[in-house]
Amino acid sequence: MDHTAHEPEKQPHAPASWGTAVKATLHCLTGCAIGEILGMVIGTALGWGNVPTMVSAIGLAFLFGYSFTLFAVLRAGLGLRAAIRVALAADTVSIAVMELVDNAIIALTPGAVDAHLSEGLFWAALLGGFAVAFLITTPVNRWMIGRGRGHAVVHAHH
């Protein structure tokens, strides 16, 4: 018996352009950067320790990253529940990779975790982490978009 007869035929997707991947990654980076910087500022201003500050920063990075997509697809006419599903599908992997890389760079940069907002080391590690995260996340986004995932989900609603 041929079990493949009941499986949907897989449609190959055309490779995504680098330009599309760069735009998707910049979109992700913008939300991540706003959320992460805001989380770091709040945690530092309130005198929180490193772990609660980083948890806050990562949480806000996801919140802002998702919200950019959410508002865009809501403006395009999608209902709230569908818009939330699209935002989660479009951004979860991209934001997760971005945050993993960025926070790893900060954690591995000597003294960066304990640096204050007024110190160049803090900003160098944070911005350097964003730059490295962008370089690593862009090919991930290109691969996902080329397979109809990630930001390709959003483009169906524009």
mmCIF file of C-alpha atoms in Angstrom:
data_model
loop_
_atom_site.group_PDB
_atom_site.id
_atom_site.type_symbol
_atom_site.label_atom_id
_atom_site.label_comp_id
_atom_site.label_asym_id
_atom_site.label_seq_id
_atom_site.Cartn_x
_atom_site.Cartn_y
_atom_site.Cartn_z
ATOM 1 C CA MET A 1 0.000 0.000 0.000
ATOM 2 C CA ASP A 2 1.323 3.436 -0.928
ATOM 3 C CA HIS A 3 1.094 5.681 2.153
ATOM 4 C CA THR A 4 2.388 8.705 0.300
ATOM 5 C CA ALA A 5 -0.817 8.994 -1.734
ATOM 6 C CA HIS A 6 -2.549 10.562 1.280
ATOM 7 C CA GLU A 7 0.201 13.039 2.083
ATOM 8 C CA PRO A 8 -0.069 16.519 0.604
ATOM 9 C CA GLU A 9 2.409 17.172 -2.141
ATOM 10 C CA LYS A 10 5.208 19.388 -0.882
ATOM 11 C CA GLN A 11 5.589 22.496 -2.967
ATOM 12 C CA PRO A 12 9.176 23.673 -3.212
ATOM 13 C CA HIS A 13 9.549 27.350 -2.380
ATOM 14 C CA ALA A 14 11.785 29.644 -4.320
ATOM 15 C CA PRO A 15 14.815 30.821 -2.372
ATOM 16 C CA ALA A 16 14.171 34.112 -0.643
ATOM 17 C CA SER A 17 16.235 37.062 -1.750
ATOM 18 C CA TRP A 18 18.870 38.446 0.568
ATOM 19 C CA GLY A 19 17.071 41.798 0.400
ATOM 20 C CA THR A 20 13.876 40.258 1.746
ATOM 21 C CA ALA A 21 15.812 38.506 4.507
ATOM 22 C CA VAL A 22 17.630 41.719 5.430
ATOM 23 C CA LYS A 23 14.322 43.629 5.658
ATOM 24 C CA ALA A 24 12.776 40.907 7.823
ATOM 25 C CA THR A 25 15.831 40.856 10.088
ATOM 26 C CA LEU A 26 15.926 44.652 10.389
ATOM 27 C CA HIS A 27 12.251 44.548 11.356
ATOM 28 C CA CYS A 28 13.056 41.978 14.032
ATOM 29 C CA LEU A 29 16.154 43.843 15.167
ATOM 30 C CA THR A 30 14.201 47.064 15.631
ATOM 31 C CA GLY A 31 11.687 45.480 18.002
ATOM 32 C CA CYS A 32 14.390 43.530 19.821
ATOM 33 C CA ALA A 33 16.601 46.576 20.253
ATOM 34 C CA ILE A 34 13.809 48.777 21.592
ATOM 35 C CA GLY A 35 12.648 46.109 24.034
ATOM 36 C CA GLU A 36 16.094 45.072 25.137
ATOM 37 C CA ILE A 37 17.376 48.607 25.698
ATOM 38 C CA LEU A 38 14.187 49.527 27.549
ATOM 39 C CA GLY A 39 14.528 46.432 29.746
ATOM 40 C CA MET A 40 18.163 47.233 30.515
ATOM 41 C CA VAL A 41 17.313 50.849 31.348
ATOM 42 C CA ILE A 42 14.401 49.841 33.604
ATOM 43 C CA GLY A 43 16.404 47.134 35.382
ATOM 44 C CA THR A 44 19.378 49.405 35.907
ATOM 45 C CA ALA A 45 17.249 52.362 37.035
ATOM 46 C CA LEU A 46 15.427 50.187 39.563
ATOM 47 C CA GLY A 47 18.653 48.626 40.838
ATOM 48 C CA TRP A 48 17.718 45.090 39.785
ATOM 49 C CA GLY A 49 20.364 42.402 39.557
ATOM 50 C CA ASN A 50 21.702 41.023 36.291
ATOM 51 C CA VAL A 51 19.275 38.110 35.950
ATOM 52 C CA PRO A 52 16.017 40.051 36.484
ATOM 53 C CA THR A 53 17.297 42.837 34.229
ATOM 54 C CA MET A 54 18.150 40.398 31.424
ATOM 55 C CA VAL A 55 14.847 38.540 31.822
ATOM 56 C CA SER A 56 13.014 41.867 31.609
ATOM 57 C CA ALA A 57 15.043 42.920 28.570
ATOM 58 C CA ILE A 58 14.431 39.635 26.759
ATOM 59 C CA GLY A 59 10.726 39.688 27.601
ATOM 60 C CA LEU A 60 10.383 43.236 26.309
ATOM 61 C CA ALA A 61 12.369 42.339 23.177
ATOM 62 C CA PHE A 62 9.829 39.623 22.377
ATOM 63 C CA LEU A 63 6.923 41.931 23.252
ATOM 64 C CA PHE A 64 8.129 44.756 20.996
ATOM 65 C CA GLY A 65 9.196 42.366 18.240
ATOM 66 C CA TYR A 66 5.780 40.708 18.171
ATOM 67 C CA SER A 67 3.930 44.016 18.494
ATOM 68 C CA PHE A 68 5.470 45.468 15.324
ATOM 69 C CA THR A 69 4.152 42.535 13.291
ATOM 70 C CA LEU A 70 0.874 42.392 15.196
ATOM 71 C CA PHE A 71 0.009 46.029 14.482
ATOM 72 C CA ALA A 72 0.996 45.685 10.812
ATOM 73 C CA VAL A 73 -1.283 42.707 10.189
ATOM 74 C CA LEU A 74 -4.103 44.273 12.229
ATOM 75 C CA ARG A 75 -3.870 47.329 9.945
ATOM 76 C CA ALA A 76 -4.074 44.957 6.980
ATOM 77 C CA GLY A 77 -7.478 43.807 8.249
ATOM 78 C CA LEU A 78 -6.744 40.598 10.128
ATOM 79 C CA GLY A 79 -8.703 39.894 13.304
ATOM 80 C CA LEU A 80 -6.868 39.950 16.633
ATOM 81 C CA ARG A 81 -6.675 36.165 17.118
ATOM 82 C CA ALA A 82 -5.406 35.576 13.571
ATOM 83 C CA ALA A 83 -2.997 38.515 13.875
ATOM 84 C CA ILE A 84 -1.516 37.057 17.070
ATOM 85 C CA ARG A 85 -1.028 33.692 15.338
ATOM 86 C CA VAL A 86 0.684 35.400 12.390
ATOM 87 C CA ALA A 87 2.979 37.418 14.674
ATOM 88 C CA LEU A 88 3.962 34.306 16.627
ATOM 89 C CA ALA A 89 4.585 32.315 13.439
ATOM 90 C CA ALA A 90 6.484 35.140 11.777
ATOM 91 C CA ASP A 91 8.751 36.268 14.577
ATOM 92 C CA THR A 92 9.373 33.598 17.197
ATOM 93 C CA VAL A 93 12.416 31.942 15.635
ATOM 94 C CA SER A 94 13.897 35.234 14.436
ATOM 95 C CA ILE A 95 13.546 36.933 17.834
ATOM 96 C CA ALA A 96 14.790 33.834 19.672
ATOM 97 C CA VAL A 97 17.939 33.622 17.533
ATOM 98 C CA MET A 98 18.481 37.372 17.808
ATOM 99 C CA GLU A 99 18.133 37.329 21.601
ATOM 100 C CA LEU A 100 20.224 34.198 22.076
ATOM 101 C CA VAL A 101 23.120 35.619 20.079
ATOM 102 C CA ASP A 102 22.885 39.147 21.479
ATOM 103 C CA ASN A 103 22.728 38.017 25.093
ATOM 104 C CA ALA A 104 25.515 35.493 24.569
ATOM 105 C CA ILE A 105 27.748 38.300 23.250
ATOM 106 C CA ILE A 106 26.911 40.455 26.278
ATOM 107 C CA ALA A 107 27.488 37.557 28.693
ATOM 108 C CA LEU A 108 30.811 36.613 27.067
ATOM 109 C CA THR A 109 32.185 40.162 26.908
ATOM 110 C CA PRO A 110 34.295 40.597 30.047
ATOM 111 C CA GLY A 111 32.721 43.155 32.371
ATOM 112 C CA ALA A 112 29.738 43.918 30.107
ATOM 113 C CA VAL A 113 27.124 42.325 32.362
ATOM 114 C CA ASP A 114 28.191 44.520 35.267
ATOM 115 C CA ALA A 115 28.737 47.688 33.198
ATOM 116 C CA HIS A 116 26.414 50.630 33.802
ATOM 117 C CA LEU A 117 24.382 52.499 31.213
ATOM 118 C CA SER A 118 26.835 55.386 31.373
ATOM 119 C CA GLU A 119 29.795 53.179 30.380
ATOM 120 C CA GLY A 120 30.994 52.672 26.841
ATOM 121 C CA LEU A 121 31.523 48.957 27.517
ATOM 122 C CA PHE A 122 27.796 48.487 28.128
ATOM 123 C CA TRP A 123 26.860 50.096 24.815
ATOM 124 C CA ALA A 124 29.709 48.487 22.861
ATOM 125 C CA ALA A 125 28.707 45.006 24.026
ATOM 126 C CA LEU A 126 25.008 45.654 23.423
ATOM 127 C CA LEU A 127 25.439 47.193 19.971
ATOM 128 C CA GLY A 128 28.127 44.678 19.032
ATOM 129 C CA GLY A 129 25.762 41.913 20.111
ATOM 130 C CA PHE A 130 23.027 43.361 17.909
ATOM 131 C CA ALA A 131 25.418 43.515 14.942
ATOM 132 C CA VAL A 132 26.519 39.892 15.353
ATOM 133 C CA ALA A 133 22.921 38.796 15.960
ATOM 134 C CA PHE A 134 21.863 40.547 12.740
ATOM 135 C CA LEU A 135 24.583 38.740 10.764
ATOM 136 C CA ILE A 136 23.550 35.352 12.160
ATOM 137 C CA THR A 137 19.779 35.888 12.027
ATOM 138 C CA THR A 138 19.652 37.136 8.414
ATOM 139 C CA PRO A 139 20.542 33.759 6.839
ATOM 140 C CA VAL A 140 18.139 32.042 9.266
ATOM 141 C CA ASN A 141 15.346 34.354 8.092
ATOM 142 C CA ARG A 142 16.294 33.815 4.445
ATOM 143 C CA TRP A 143 16.120 30.056 4.918
ATOM 144 C CA MET A 144 12.749 30.277 6.699
ATOM 145 C CA ILE A 145 11.197 32.681 4.179
ATOM 146 C CA GLY A 146 12.370 30.437 1.357
ATOM 147 C CA ARG A 147 10.351 27.632 2.945
ATOM 148 C CA GLY A 148 7.209 29.723 3.406
ATOM 149 C CA ARG A 149 7.818 30.294 7.101
ATOM 150 C CA GLY A 150 8.863 33.217 9.276
ATOM 151 C CA HIS A 151 8.185 36.569 7.666
ATOM 152 C CA ALA A 152 6.760 34.835 4.584
ATOM 153 C CA VAL A 153 3.645 34.339 6.718
ATOM 154 C CA VAL A 154 3.334 38.113 7.129
ATOM 155 C CA HIS A 155 3.773 38.823 3.420
ATOM 156 C CA ALA A 156 0.633 36.819 2.685
ATOM 157 C CA HIS A 157 -1.323 39.481 4.583
ATOM 158 C CA HIS A 158 0.108 42.651 3.042
#
